[in-house]
Short mmCIF file of C-alpha atoms in Angstrom, two decimals:
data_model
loop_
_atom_site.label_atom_id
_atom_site.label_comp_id
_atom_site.label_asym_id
_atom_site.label_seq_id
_atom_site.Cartn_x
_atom_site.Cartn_y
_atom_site.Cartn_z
CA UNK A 1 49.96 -19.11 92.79
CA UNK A 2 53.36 -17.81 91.58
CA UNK A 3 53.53 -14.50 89.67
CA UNK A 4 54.96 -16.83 86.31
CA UNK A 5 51.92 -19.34 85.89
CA UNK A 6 49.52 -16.15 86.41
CA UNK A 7 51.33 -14.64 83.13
CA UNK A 8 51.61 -18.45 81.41
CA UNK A 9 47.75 -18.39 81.69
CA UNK A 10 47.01 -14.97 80.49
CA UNK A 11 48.93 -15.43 77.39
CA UNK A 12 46.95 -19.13 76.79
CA UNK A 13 43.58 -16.98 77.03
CA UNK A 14 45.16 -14.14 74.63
CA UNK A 15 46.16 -16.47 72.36
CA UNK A 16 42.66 -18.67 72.86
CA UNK A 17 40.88 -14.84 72.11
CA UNK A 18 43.28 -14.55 68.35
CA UNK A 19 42.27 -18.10 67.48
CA UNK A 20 38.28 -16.83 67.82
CA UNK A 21 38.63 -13.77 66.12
CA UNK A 22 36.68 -13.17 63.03
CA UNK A 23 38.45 -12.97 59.88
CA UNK A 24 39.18 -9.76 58.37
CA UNK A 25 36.59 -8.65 55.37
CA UNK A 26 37.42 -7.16 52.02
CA UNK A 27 37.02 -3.25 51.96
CA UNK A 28 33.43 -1.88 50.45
CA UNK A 29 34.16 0.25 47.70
CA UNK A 30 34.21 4.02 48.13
CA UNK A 31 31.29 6.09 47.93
CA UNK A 32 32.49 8.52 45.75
CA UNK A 33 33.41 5.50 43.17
CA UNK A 34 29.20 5.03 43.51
CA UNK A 35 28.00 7.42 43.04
CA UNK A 36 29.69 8.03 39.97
CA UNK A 37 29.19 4.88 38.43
CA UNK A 38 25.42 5.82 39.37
CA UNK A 39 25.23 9.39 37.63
CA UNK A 40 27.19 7.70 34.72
CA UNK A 41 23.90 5.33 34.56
CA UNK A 42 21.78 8.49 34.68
CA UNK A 43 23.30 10.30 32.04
CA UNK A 44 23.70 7.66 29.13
CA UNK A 45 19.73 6.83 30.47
CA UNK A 46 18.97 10.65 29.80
CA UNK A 47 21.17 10.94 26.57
CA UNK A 48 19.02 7.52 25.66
CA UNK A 49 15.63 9.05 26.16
CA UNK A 50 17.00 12.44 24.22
CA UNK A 51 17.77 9.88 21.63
CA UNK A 52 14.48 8.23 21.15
CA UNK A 53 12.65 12.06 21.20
CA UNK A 54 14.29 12.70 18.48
CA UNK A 55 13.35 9.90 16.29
CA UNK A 56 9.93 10.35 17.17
CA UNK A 57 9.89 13.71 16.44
CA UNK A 58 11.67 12.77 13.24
CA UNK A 59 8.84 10.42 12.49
CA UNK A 60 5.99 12.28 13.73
CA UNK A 61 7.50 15.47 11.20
CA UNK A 62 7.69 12.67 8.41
CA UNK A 63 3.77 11.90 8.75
CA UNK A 64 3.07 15.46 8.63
CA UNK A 65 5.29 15.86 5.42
CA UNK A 66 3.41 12.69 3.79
CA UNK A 67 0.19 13.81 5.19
CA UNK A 68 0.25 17.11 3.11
CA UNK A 69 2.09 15.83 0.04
CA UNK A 70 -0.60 13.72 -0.38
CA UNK A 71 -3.20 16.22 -0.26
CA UNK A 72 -0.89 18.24 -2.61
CA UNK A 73 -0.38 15.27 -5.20
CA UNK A 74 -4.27 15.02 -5.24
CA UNK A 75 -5.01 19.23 -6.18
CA UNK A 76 -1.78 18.30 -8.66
CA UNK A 77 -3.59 15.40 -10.21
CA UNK A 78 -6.77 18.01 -10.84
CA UNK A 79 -4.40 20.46 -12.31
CA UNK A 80 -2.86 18.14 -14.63
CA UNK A 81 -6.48 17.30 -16.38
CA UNK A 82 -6.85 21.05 -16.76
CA UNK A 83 -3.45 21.06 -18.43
CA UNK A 84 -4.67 18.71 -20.93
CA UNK A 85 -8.02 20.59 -21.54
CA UNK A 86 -6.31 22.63 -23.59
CA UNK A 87 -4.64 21.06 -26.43
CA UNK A 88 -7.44 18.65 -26.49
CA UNK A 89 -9.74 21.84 -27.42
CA UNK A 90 -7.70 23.49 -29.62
CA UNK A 91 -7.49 19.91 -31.24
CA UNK A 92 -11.44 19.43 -31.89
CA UNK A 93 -11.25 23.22 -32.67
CA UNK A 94 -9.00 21.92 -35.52
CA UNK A 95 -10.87 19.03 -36.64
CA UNK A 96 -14.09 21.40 -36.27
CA UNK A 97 -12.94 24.00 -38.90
CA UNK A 98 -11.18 21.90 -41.12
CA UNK A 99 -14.17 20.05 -41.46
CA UNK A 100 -16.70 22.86 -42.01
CA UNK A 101 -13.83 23.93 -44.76
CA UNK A 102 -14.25 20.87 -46.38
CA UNK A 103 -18.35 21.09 -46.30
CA UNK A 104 -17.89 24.76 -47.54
CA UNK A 105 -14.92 24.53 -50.09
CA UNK A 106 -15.50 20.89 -51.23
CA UNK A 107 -11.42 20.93 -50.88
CA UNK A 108 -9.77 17.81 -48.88
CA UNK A 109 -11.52 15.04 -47.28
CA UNK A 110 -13.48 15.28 -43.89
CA UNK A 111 -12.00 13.92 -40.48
CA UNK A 112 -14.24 10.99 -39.23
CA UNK A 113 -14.84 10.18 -35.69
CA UNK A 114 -12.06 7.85 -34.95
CA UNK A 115 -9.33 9.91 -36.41
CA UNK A 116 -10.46 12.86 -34.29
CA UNK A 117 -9.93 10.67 -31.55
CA UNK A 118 -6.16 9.66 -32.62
CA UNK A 119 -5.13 13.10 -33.57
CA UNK A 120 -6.52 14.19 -30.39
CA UNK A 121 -4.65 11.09 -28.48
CA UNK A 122 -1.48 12.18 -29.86
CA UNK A 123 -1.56 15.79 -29.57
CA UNK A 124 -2.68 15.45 -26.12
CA UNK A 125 0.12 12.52 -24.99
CA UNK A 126 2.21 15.02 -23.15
CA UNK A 127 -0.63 16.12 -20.76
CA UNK A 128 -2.28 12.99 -20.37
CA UNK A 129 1.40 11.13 -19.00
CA UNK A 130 0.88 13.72 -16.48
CA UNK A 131 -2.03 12.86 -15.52
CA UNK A 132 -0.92 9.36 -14.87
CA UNK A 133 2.51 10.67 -13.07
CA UNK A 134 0.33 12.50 -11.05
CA UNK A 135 -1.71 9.67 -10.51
CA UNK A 136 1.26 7.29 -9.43
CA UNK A 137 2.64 9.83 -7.01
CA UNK A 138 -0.79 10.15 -5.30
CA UNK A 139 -0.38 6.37 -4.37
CA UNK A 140 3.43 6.33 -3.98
CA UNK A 141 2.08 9.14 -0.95
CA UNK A 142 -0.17 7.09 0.18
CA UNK A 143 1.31 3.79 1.10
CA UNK A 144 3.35 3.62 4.40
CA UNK A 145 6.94 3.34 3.60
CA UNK A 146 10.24 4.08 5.75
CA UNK A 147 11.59 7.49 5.22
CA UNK A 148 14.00 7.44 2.43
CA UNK A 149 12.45 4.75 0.65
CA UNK A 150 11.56 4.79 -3.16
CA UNK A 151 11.89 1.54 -3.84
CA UNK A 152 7.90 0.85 -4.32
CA UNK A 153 6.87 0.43 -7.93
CA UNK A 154 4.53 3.22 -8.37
CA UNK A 155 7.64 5.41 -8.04
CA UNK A 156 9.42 3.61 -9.94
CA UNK A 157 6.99 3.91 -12.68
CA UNK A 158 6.32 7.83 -11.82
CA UNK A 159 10.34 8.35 -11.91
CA UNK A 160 10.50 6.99 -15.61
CA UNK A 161 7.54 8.72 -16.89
CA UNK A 162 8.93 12.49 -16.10
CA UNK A 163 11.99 11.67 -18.08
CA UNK A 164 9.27 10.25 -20.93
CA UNK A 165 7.16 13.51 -20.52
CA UNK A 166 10.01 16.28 -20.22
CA UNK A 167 11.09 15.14 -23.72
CA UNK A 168 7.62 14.92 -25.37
CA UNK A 169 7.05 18.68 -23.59
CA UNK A 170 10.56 19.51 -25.34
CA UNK A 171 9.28 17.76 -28.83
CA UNK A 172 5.94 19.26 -28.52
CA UNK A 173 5.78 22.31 -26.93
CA UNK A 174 4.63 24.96 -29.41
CA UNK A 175 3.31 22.09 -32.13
CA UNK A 176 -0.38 22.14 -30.44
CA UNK A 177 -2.84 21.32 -33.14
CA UNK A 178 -4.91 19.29 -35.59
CA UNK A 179 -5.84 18.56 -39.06
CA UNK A 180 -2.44 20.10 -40.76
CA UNK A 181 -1.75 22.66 -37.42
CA UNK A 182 0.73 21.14 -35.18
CA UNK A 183 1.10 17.17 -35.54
CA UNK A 184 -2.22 16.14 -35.55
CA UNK A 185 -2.25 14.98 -38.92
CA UNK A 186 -2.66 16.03 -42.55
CA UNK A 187 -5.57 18.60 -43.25
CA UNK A 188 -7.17 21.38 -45.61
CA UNK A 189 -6.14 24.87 -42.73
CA UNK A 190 -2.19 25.08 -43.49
CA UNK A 191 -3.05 27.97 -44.78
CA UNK A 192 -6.31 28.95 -43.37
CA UNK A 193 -6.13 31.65 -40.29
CA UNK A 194 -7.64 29.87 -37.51
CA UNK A 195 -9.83 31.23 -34.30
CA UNK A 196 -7.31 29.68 -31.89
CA UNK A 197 -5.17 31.79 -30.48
CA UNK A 198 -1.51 31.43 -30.67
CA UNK A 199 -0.83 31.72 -27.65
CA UNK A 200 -3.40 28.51 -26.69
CA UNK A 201 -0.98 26.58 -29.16
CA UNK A 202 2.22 26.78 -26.70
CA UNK A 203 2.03 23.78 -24.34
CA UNK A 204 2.86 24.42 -20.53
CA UNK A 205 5.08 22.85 -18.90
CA UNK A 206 4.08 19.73 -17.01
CA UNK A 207 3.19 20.74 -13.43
CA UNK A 208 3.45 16.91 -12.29
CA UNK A 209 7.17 16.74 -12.98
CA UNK A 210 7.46 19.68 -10.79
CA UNK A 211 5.87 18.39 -7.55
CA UNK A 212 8.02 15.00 -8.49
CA UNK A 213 10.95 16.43 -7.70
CA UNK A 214 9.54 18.36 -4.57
CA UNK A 215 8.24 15.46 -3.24
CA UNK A 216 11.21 13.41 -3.80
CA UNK A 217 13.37 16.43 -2.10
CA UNK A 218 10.79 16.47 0.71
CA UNK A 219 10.95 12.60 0.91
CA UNK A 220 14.23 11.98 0.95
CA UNK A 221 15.66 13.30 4.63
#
């Protein structure tokens, strides 16, 4: 066989060996492109979880907060029936010695039963709108609401009745009386020294539109 059809053949089989070959495949990506698409993934996971601690703290801090408001509002609601022990004593104090005057002096007409009981009801309105503030707050405390929220209707109620009692406490402050002292009513003592003392006569300032606005502050973040 001639040195020509030896090299005719071997470039047949070369050419038979191209036609076989596998097709070239698309290049993988680079590791270093990997792995930072990976520790991307780990940190926006890790900034995630951060995320959620938080709120859960958050919440967990907000059901403490609620937690001991409430126990708060309740010694508050106590503290605003003292508060109104004491007008309605100096009140039936009132009513008491006007009406022995009347039995001694035969001056002036005696205070029944049921106007006791209005003259008290009016001299004691400040006190006893705190007691239902009070009241209202307790319950506002202990309903499960989102923090922030003060749309329920105890609230509501609670956030119109300080305005009502700051200005009776404004009107009625150092008027603390009955039967012609303060303005419980016409009586026979206008000018009769009484056994109250004066300083029992100056109303104190409502403690249930205090813890209103500390519980709103408290509430509110």
């Amino acid at each position: 066989m001639s040195t020509e059809a030896r090299q005719r053949r071997g470039n047949k089989a070369a050419s038979a060996d191209d036609g076989n070959s596998a097709p070239p495949t698309s290049a993988s990506p680079p590791k270093d492109a990997t792995s930072q698409i990976d520790e991307g993934k780990k940190k926006l996971e890790d900034a995630m979880g951060r995320v959620f601690a938080a709120r859960d703290r958050m919440d967990d801090l907000h059901s403490s907060w609620r937690s001991y408001l409430l126990r708060i509002s309740l010694m508050v609601v106590l503290i605003s029936v003292h508060q109104s022990q004491g007008p309605m004593a100096v009140c039936l104090g009132d009513v008491k010695e006007h009406n022995a005057y009347v039995e001694t002096n035969g001056g002036g007409e005696a205070i029944t039963f049921p106007k006791a009981l209005e003259q008290v009801a009016r001299n004691g309105l400040c006190d006893w709108v705190g007691i239902i503030l009070s009241g209202l707050l307790a319950y506002f405390l202990s309903m499960e609401v989102p923090v922030g929220n003060f749309t329920p209707k105890p609230y509501a109620v609670a956030t119109l009745l300080v305005f009502f009692q700051v200005s009776l406490y404004f009107q009625t402050k150092e008027i603390v009386g009955c039967a012609g002292r303060g303005w419980g009513g016409p009586g026979a003592l206008d000018d009769i020294d009484s056994e109250v003392d004066d300083m029992d006569r100056k109303r104190q300032f409502p403690v249930a539109v205090v813890f209103h606005a500390i519980a709103t502050v408290a509430l509110w973040f």
